mmCIF file of C-alpha atoms in Angstrom:
data_model
loop_
_atom_site.group_PDB
_atom_site.id
_atom_site.type_symbol
_atom_site.label_atom_id
_atom_site.label_comp_id
_atom_site.label_asym_id
_atom_site.label_seq_id
_atom_site.Cartn_x
_atom_site.Cartn_y
_atom_site.Cartn_z
ATOM 1 C CA MET T 28 8.200 -10.163 28.271
ATOM 2 C CA LEU T 29 6.366 -12.669 26.138
ATOM 3 C CA SER T 30 2.621 -13.089 26.036
ATOM 4 C CA VAL T 31 0.980 -16.446 26.622
ATOM 5 C CA LYS T 32 -0.153 -16.321 22.961
ATOM 6 C CA GLU T 33 3.469 -15.937 21.824
ATOM 7 C CA LEU T 34 4.607 -18.757 24.100
ATOM 8 C CA LYS T 35 1.963 -21.015 22.604
ATOM 9 C CA PHE T 36 3.656 -20.529 19.214
ATOM 10 C CA TYR T 37 7.032 -21.544 20.686
ATOM 11 C CA SER T 38 5.606 -24.511 22.567
ATOM 12 C CA GLN T 39 4.438 -25.978 19.257
ATOM 13 C CA ARG T 40 7.966 -25.738 17.812
ATOM 14 C CA LEU T 41 10.179 -26.682 20.768
ATOM 15 C CA THR T 42 10.579 -29.893 22.728
ATOM 16 C CA ASP T 43 9.764 -29.760 26.421
ATOM 17 C CA LYS T 44 13.496 -29.679 27.260
ATOM 18 C CA GLU T 45 14.161 -26.812 24.829
ATOM 19 C CA PHE T 46 11.161 -24.909 26.202
ATOM 20 C CA ARG T 47 12.367 -25.391 29.808
ATOM 21 C CA LYS T 48 15.896 -24.326 28.850
ATOM 22 C CA GLN T 49 14.534 -21.067 27.408
ATOM 23 C CA LEU T 50 12.257 -20.208 30.344
ATOM 24 C CA GLY T 51 13.885 -21.867 33.339
ATOM 25 C CA PRO T 52 12.256 -24.183 35.893
ATOM 26 C CA PHE T 53 9.243 -21.956 36.618
ATOM 27 C CA VAL T 54 7.457 -18.917 35.277
ATOM 28 C CA LEU T 55 5.677 -15.989 36.876
ATOM 29 C CA ILE T 56 2.652 -15.021 34.805
ATOM 30 C CA GLN T 57 0.916 -11.663 35.197
ATOM 31 C CA ARG T 58 -1.436 -9.218 33.539
ATOM 32 C CA PRO T 59 0.513 -6.844 31.288
ATOM 33 C CA PRO T 60 2.104 -4.284 33.651
ATOM 34 C CA ASN T 61 0.523 -1.304 31.894
ATOM 35 C CA SER T 62 -2.998 -2.772 32.218
ATOM 36 C CA LYS T 63 -3.273 -1.404 35.767
ATOM 37 C CA SER T 64 -3.907 2.302 35.906
ATOM 38 C CA GLY T 65 -1.716 4.422 38.128
ATOM 39 C CA SER T 66 1.300 2.125 38.115
ATOM 40 C CA ASP T 67 3.613 4.287 35.990
ATOM 41 C CA THR T 68 3.795 7.427 38.123
ATOM 42 C CA ASN T 69 2.071 8.930 41.105
ATOM 43 C CA LYS T 70 -0.166 12.040 40.960
ATOM 44 C CA MET T 71 2.896 14.288 41.035
ATOM 45 C CA GLY T 72 4.637 12.460 38.182
ATOM 46 C CA ILE T 73 7.214 10.735 40.391
ATOM 47 C CA PRO T 74 8.260 7.279 39.155
ATOM 48 C CA PRO T 75 7.337 4.426 41.555
ATOM 49 C CA ASN T 76 10.914 3.405 42.396
ATOM 50 C CA ALA T 77 11.619 6.923 43.730
ATOM 51 C CA GLN T 78 8.539 7.350 45.910
ATOM 52 C CA ARG T 79 7.494 5.924 49.257
ATOM 53 C CA THR T 80 5.559 2.690 49.306
ATOM 54 C CA ALA T 81 1.786 3.261 49.115
ATOM 55 C CA MET T 82 -0.649 1.181 51.140
ATOM 56 C CA ALA T 83 -2.172 -1.749 49.255
ATOM 57 C CA ARG T 84 -5.938 -2.100 49.050
ATOM 58 C CA PRO T 85 -7.134 -5.635 49.968
ATOM 59 C CA GLU T 86 -9.978 -5.549 47.422
ATOM 60 C CA VAL T 87 -7.479 -4.904 44.611
ATOM 61 C CA VAL T 88 -5.369 -7.869 45.728
ATOM 62 C CA SER T 89 -8.256 -10.366 45.726
ATOM 63 C CA THR T 90 -9.820 -9.084 42.488
ATOM 64 C CA GLY T 91 -6.449 -9.147 40.725
ATOM 65 C CA ALA T 92 -5.733 -12.705 41.826
ATOM 66 C CA LEU T 93 -9.066 -13.916 40.457
ATOM 67 C CA SER T 94 -8.566 -12.165 37.119
ATOM 68 C CA LEU T 95 -5.375 -14.181 36.511
ATOM 69 C CA LEU T 96 -7.419 -17.364 36.396
ATOM 70 C CA PHE T 97 -9.841 -16.128 33.736
ATOM 71 C CA GLN T 98 -7.646 -14.117 31.339
ATOM 72 C CA PHE T 99 -5.043 -16.748 30.455
ATOM 73 C CA ASP T 100 -4.402 -15.855 26.801
ATOM 74 C CA ASP T 101 -4.026 -12.144 27.623
ATOM 75 C CA LEU T 102 -1.379 -12.661 30.306
ATOM 76 C CA VAL T 103 2.387 -12.210 29.987
ATOM 77 C CA VAL T 104 5.353 -14.060 31.437
ATOM 78 C CA ALA T 105 7.613 -11.899 33.603
ATOM 79 C CA SER T 106 11.275 -12.000 32.669
ATOM 80 C CA VAL T 107 13.395 -13.551 35.393
ATOM 81 C CA PRO T 108 17.060 -14.552 35.148
ATOM 82 C CA PRO T 109 17.788 -18.245 34.505
ATOM 83 C CA MET T 110 17.921 -20.240 37.729
ATOM 84 C CA GLN T 111 20.033 -23.319 38.367
ATOM 85 C CA GLY T 112 21.071 -25.322 41.397
ATOM 86 C CA VAL T 113 20.178 -23.340 44.495
ATOM 87 C CA ASP T 114 19.513 -19.847 43.273
ATOM 88 C CA GLU T 115 17.821 -16.707 44.602
ATOM 89 C CA LEU T 116 16.158 -13.750 43.007
ATOM 90 C CA THR T 117 14.981 -10.556 44.634
ATOM 91 C CA VAL T 118 11.627 -8.927 43.917
ATOM 92 C CA GLY T 119 10.874 -5.253 44.430
ATOM 93 C CA ARG T 120 10.448 -1.758 43.079
ATOM 94 C CA SER T 121 14.141 -0.819 43.134
ATOM 95 C CA PRO T 122 15.964 -1.254 39.789
ATOM 96 C CA ASP T 123 18.650 -3.466 41.362
ATOM 97 C CA ASN T 124 16.163 -6.325 41.968
ATOM 98 C CA ASP T 125 16.078 -9.369 39.679
ATOM 99 C CA LEU T 126 12.336 -8.894 39.130
ATOM 100 C CA VAL T 127 11.512 -5.186 39.115
ATOM 101 C CA ILE T 128 7.864 -4.289 39.745
ATOM 102 C CA ASP T 129 7.121 -0.619 39.041
ATOM 103 C CA ASP T 130 4.135 -0.252 41.336
ATOM 104 C CA SER T 131 3.932 2.018 44.367
ATOM 105 C CA SER T 132 2.348 -0.740 46.513
ATOM 106 C CA VAL T 133 5.540 -2.811 46.154
ATOM 107 C CA SER T 134 8.436 -2.138 48.523
ATOM 108 C CA LYS T 135 11.852 -1.279 47.131
ATOM 109 C CA ARG T 136 13.096 -4.674 48.313
ATOM 110 C CA HIS T 137 9.923 -6.690 48.782
ATOM 111 C CA ALA T 138 10.568 -10.457 48.686
ATOM 112 C CA MET T 139 13.022 -13.233 47.840
ATOM 113 C CA LEU T 140 12.360 -16.314 45.691
ATOM 114 C CA ARG T 141 14.667 -19.320 46.144
ATOM 115 C CA TRP T 142 14.884 -22.185 43.652
ATOM 116 C CA ASP T 143 16.281 -25.537 44.802
ATOM 117 C CA ALA T 144 16.880 -27.629 41.672
ATOM 118 C CA ALA T 145 17.783 -30.805 43.575
ATOM 119 C CA ASN T 146 14.314 -30.852 45.146
ATOM 120 C CA SER T 147 12.491 -29.055 42.270
ATOM 121 C CA ARG T 148 11.174 -26.615 44.831
ATOM 122 C CA CYS T 149 10.681 -22.863 45.022
ATOM 123 C CA THR T 150 10.183 -20.874 48.197
ATOM 124 C CA VAL T 151 9.197 -17.271 48.776
ATOM 125 C CA GLN T 152 10.071 -15.073 51.731
ATOM 126 C CA ASP T 153 8.761 -11.597 52.436
ATOM 127 C CA LEU T 154 11.578 -9.167 53.270
ATOM 128 C CA THR T 155 9.554 -7.170 55.837
ATOM 129 C CA SER T 156 7.786 -5.262 53.078
ATOM 130 C CA THR T 157 5.249 -2.554 53.888
ATOM 131 C CA ASN T 158 2.270 -4.326 52.288
ATOM 132 C CA GLY T 159 3.371 -7.916 52.645
ATOM 133 C CA THR T 160 3.526 -10.877 50.316
ATOM 134 C CA PHE T 161 0.331 -12.891 50.016
ATOM 135 C CA LEU T 162 -0.286 -16.439 48.885
ATOM 136 C CA ASN T 163 -3.522 -17.137 46.992
ATOM 137 C CA ALA T 164 -4.921 -13.701 47.962
ATOM 138 C CA SER T 165 -5.522 -14.707 51.556
ATOM 139 C CA VAL T 166 -2.453 -15.825 53.509
ATOM 140 C CA ARG T 167 0.068 -13.144 54.426
ATOM 141 C CA LEU T 168 3.467 -14.807 54.520
ATOM 142 C CA ARG T 169 5.310 -14.487 57.825
ATOM 143 C CA ARG T 170 8.135 -16.941 57.064
ATOM 144 C CA GLU T 171 9.746 -18.671 54.111
ATOM 145 C CA THR T 172 7.028 -20.699 52.379
ATOM 146 C CA THR T 173 7.201 -23.416 49.724
ATOM 147 C CA LEU T 174 5.219 -22.598 46.597
ATOM 148 C CA LYS T 175 2.931 -25.085 44.909
ATOM 149 C CA ASN T 176 2.359 -25.269 41.180
ATOM 150 C CA GLY T 177 -0.536 -22.893 40.411
ATOM 151 C CA ASP T 178 -0.192 -20.637 43.475
ATOM 152 C CA ILE T 179 -0.967 -16.939 43.124
ATOM 153 C CA LEU T 180 1.629 -14.609 44.662
ATOM 154 C CA SER T 181 0.764 -11.008 45.496
ATOM 155 C CA PHE T 182 3.504 -8.461 46.086
ATOM 156 C CA GLY T 183 1.537 -5.447 47.302
ATOM 157 C CA GLU T 184 -1.252 -5.045 44.727
ATOM 158 C CA VAL T 185 0.594 -6.911 41.945
ATOM 159 C CA GLN T 186 -0.215 -10.581 41.345
ATOM 160 C CA TYR T 187 1.752 -13.364 39.671
ATOM 161 C CA TRP T 188 0.689 -16.880 38.862
ATOM 162 C CA PHE T 189 3.490 -19.323 39.783
ATOM 163 C CA LEU T 190 3.656 -22.234 37.334
ATOM 164 C CA LEU T 191 6.271 -24.865 36.749
ATOM 165 C CA THR T 192 7.476 -24.553 33.170
ATOM 166 C CA ASP T 193 6.531 -28.165 32.419
ATOM 167 C CA THR T 194 2.921 -27.412 33.402
ATOM 168 C CA LEU T 195 2.836 -24.356 31.162
ATOM 169 C CA TYR T 196 4.286 -26.363 28.270
ATOM 170 C CA VAL T 197 1.623 -29.077 28.549
ATOM 171 C CA LYS T 198 -1.125 -26.455 28.867
ATOM 172 C CA LEU T 199 0.045 -24.540 25.803
ATOM 173 C CA ARG T 200 0.300 -27.645 23.644
ATOM 174 C CA GLY T 201 -3.158 -28.917 24.632
ATOM 175 C CA PRO T 202 -6.120 -28.634 22.248
ATOM 176 C CA ASP T 203 -7.819 -25.928 24.324
ATOM 177 C CA SER T 204 -5.421 -23.357 25.797
ATOM 178 C CA ARG T 205 -8.287 -21.238 27.115
ATOM 179 C CA GLY T 206 -9.306 -23.696 29.843
ATOM 180 C CA ARG T 207 -8.167 -23.521 33.415
ATOM 181 C CA LEU T 208 -5.061 -25.288 34.690
#
C-alpha cells in the first residue's frame, strides 16, 4: 500500500499514462488499516478471517466516511490487481479475495467490483453480506450499482473512497493537495 503522500511524489515524476498504468483505471483510498482499533483480532485473539462476521455499527460507518474527506494526505491506496477490459475483483475478509479486508464487520465474501474498460465504468454488487455494502454512508446496495467518481463505499465498517486514477493524478499534481476533490 502506498500513502497519498508517496503517490504525490510519483505523480510529479510520471506522465498521466504512466501513472494510470501503475495504478490501473481507479483507486480505492482508505485510512491506514491499523488506524482502527480492534481490527486485528477479536477479544479472544482470533484473527478476523477465522471468526464470524460481527454486526456493523451505523455510527462508525457514517463517521468513517466523513473522515475520508478531511484526512486526504494521511490516507493510503489499497492494493488491487490490475484491471483491463471487463474484469472483476472480489472484496471480503477471506484471504482468497482480490481485496482482503481484515475487519470482523466484513463478510468472508462481501462484494464484487466490476470494471468495464470500454465504457470506463465500475460497478459494485453486494454478495448478500451480513452488514451490507453502502454507498456514500447512506444507501444500502440491493443490486449492482454503477459507481461515480468520488463515491464512498462502505464494506461493513470499513470505508473506501472510489476515485478514477486520472482524478487522483490531477489532484496530486495541483498546487494544493490538501483541498477537497
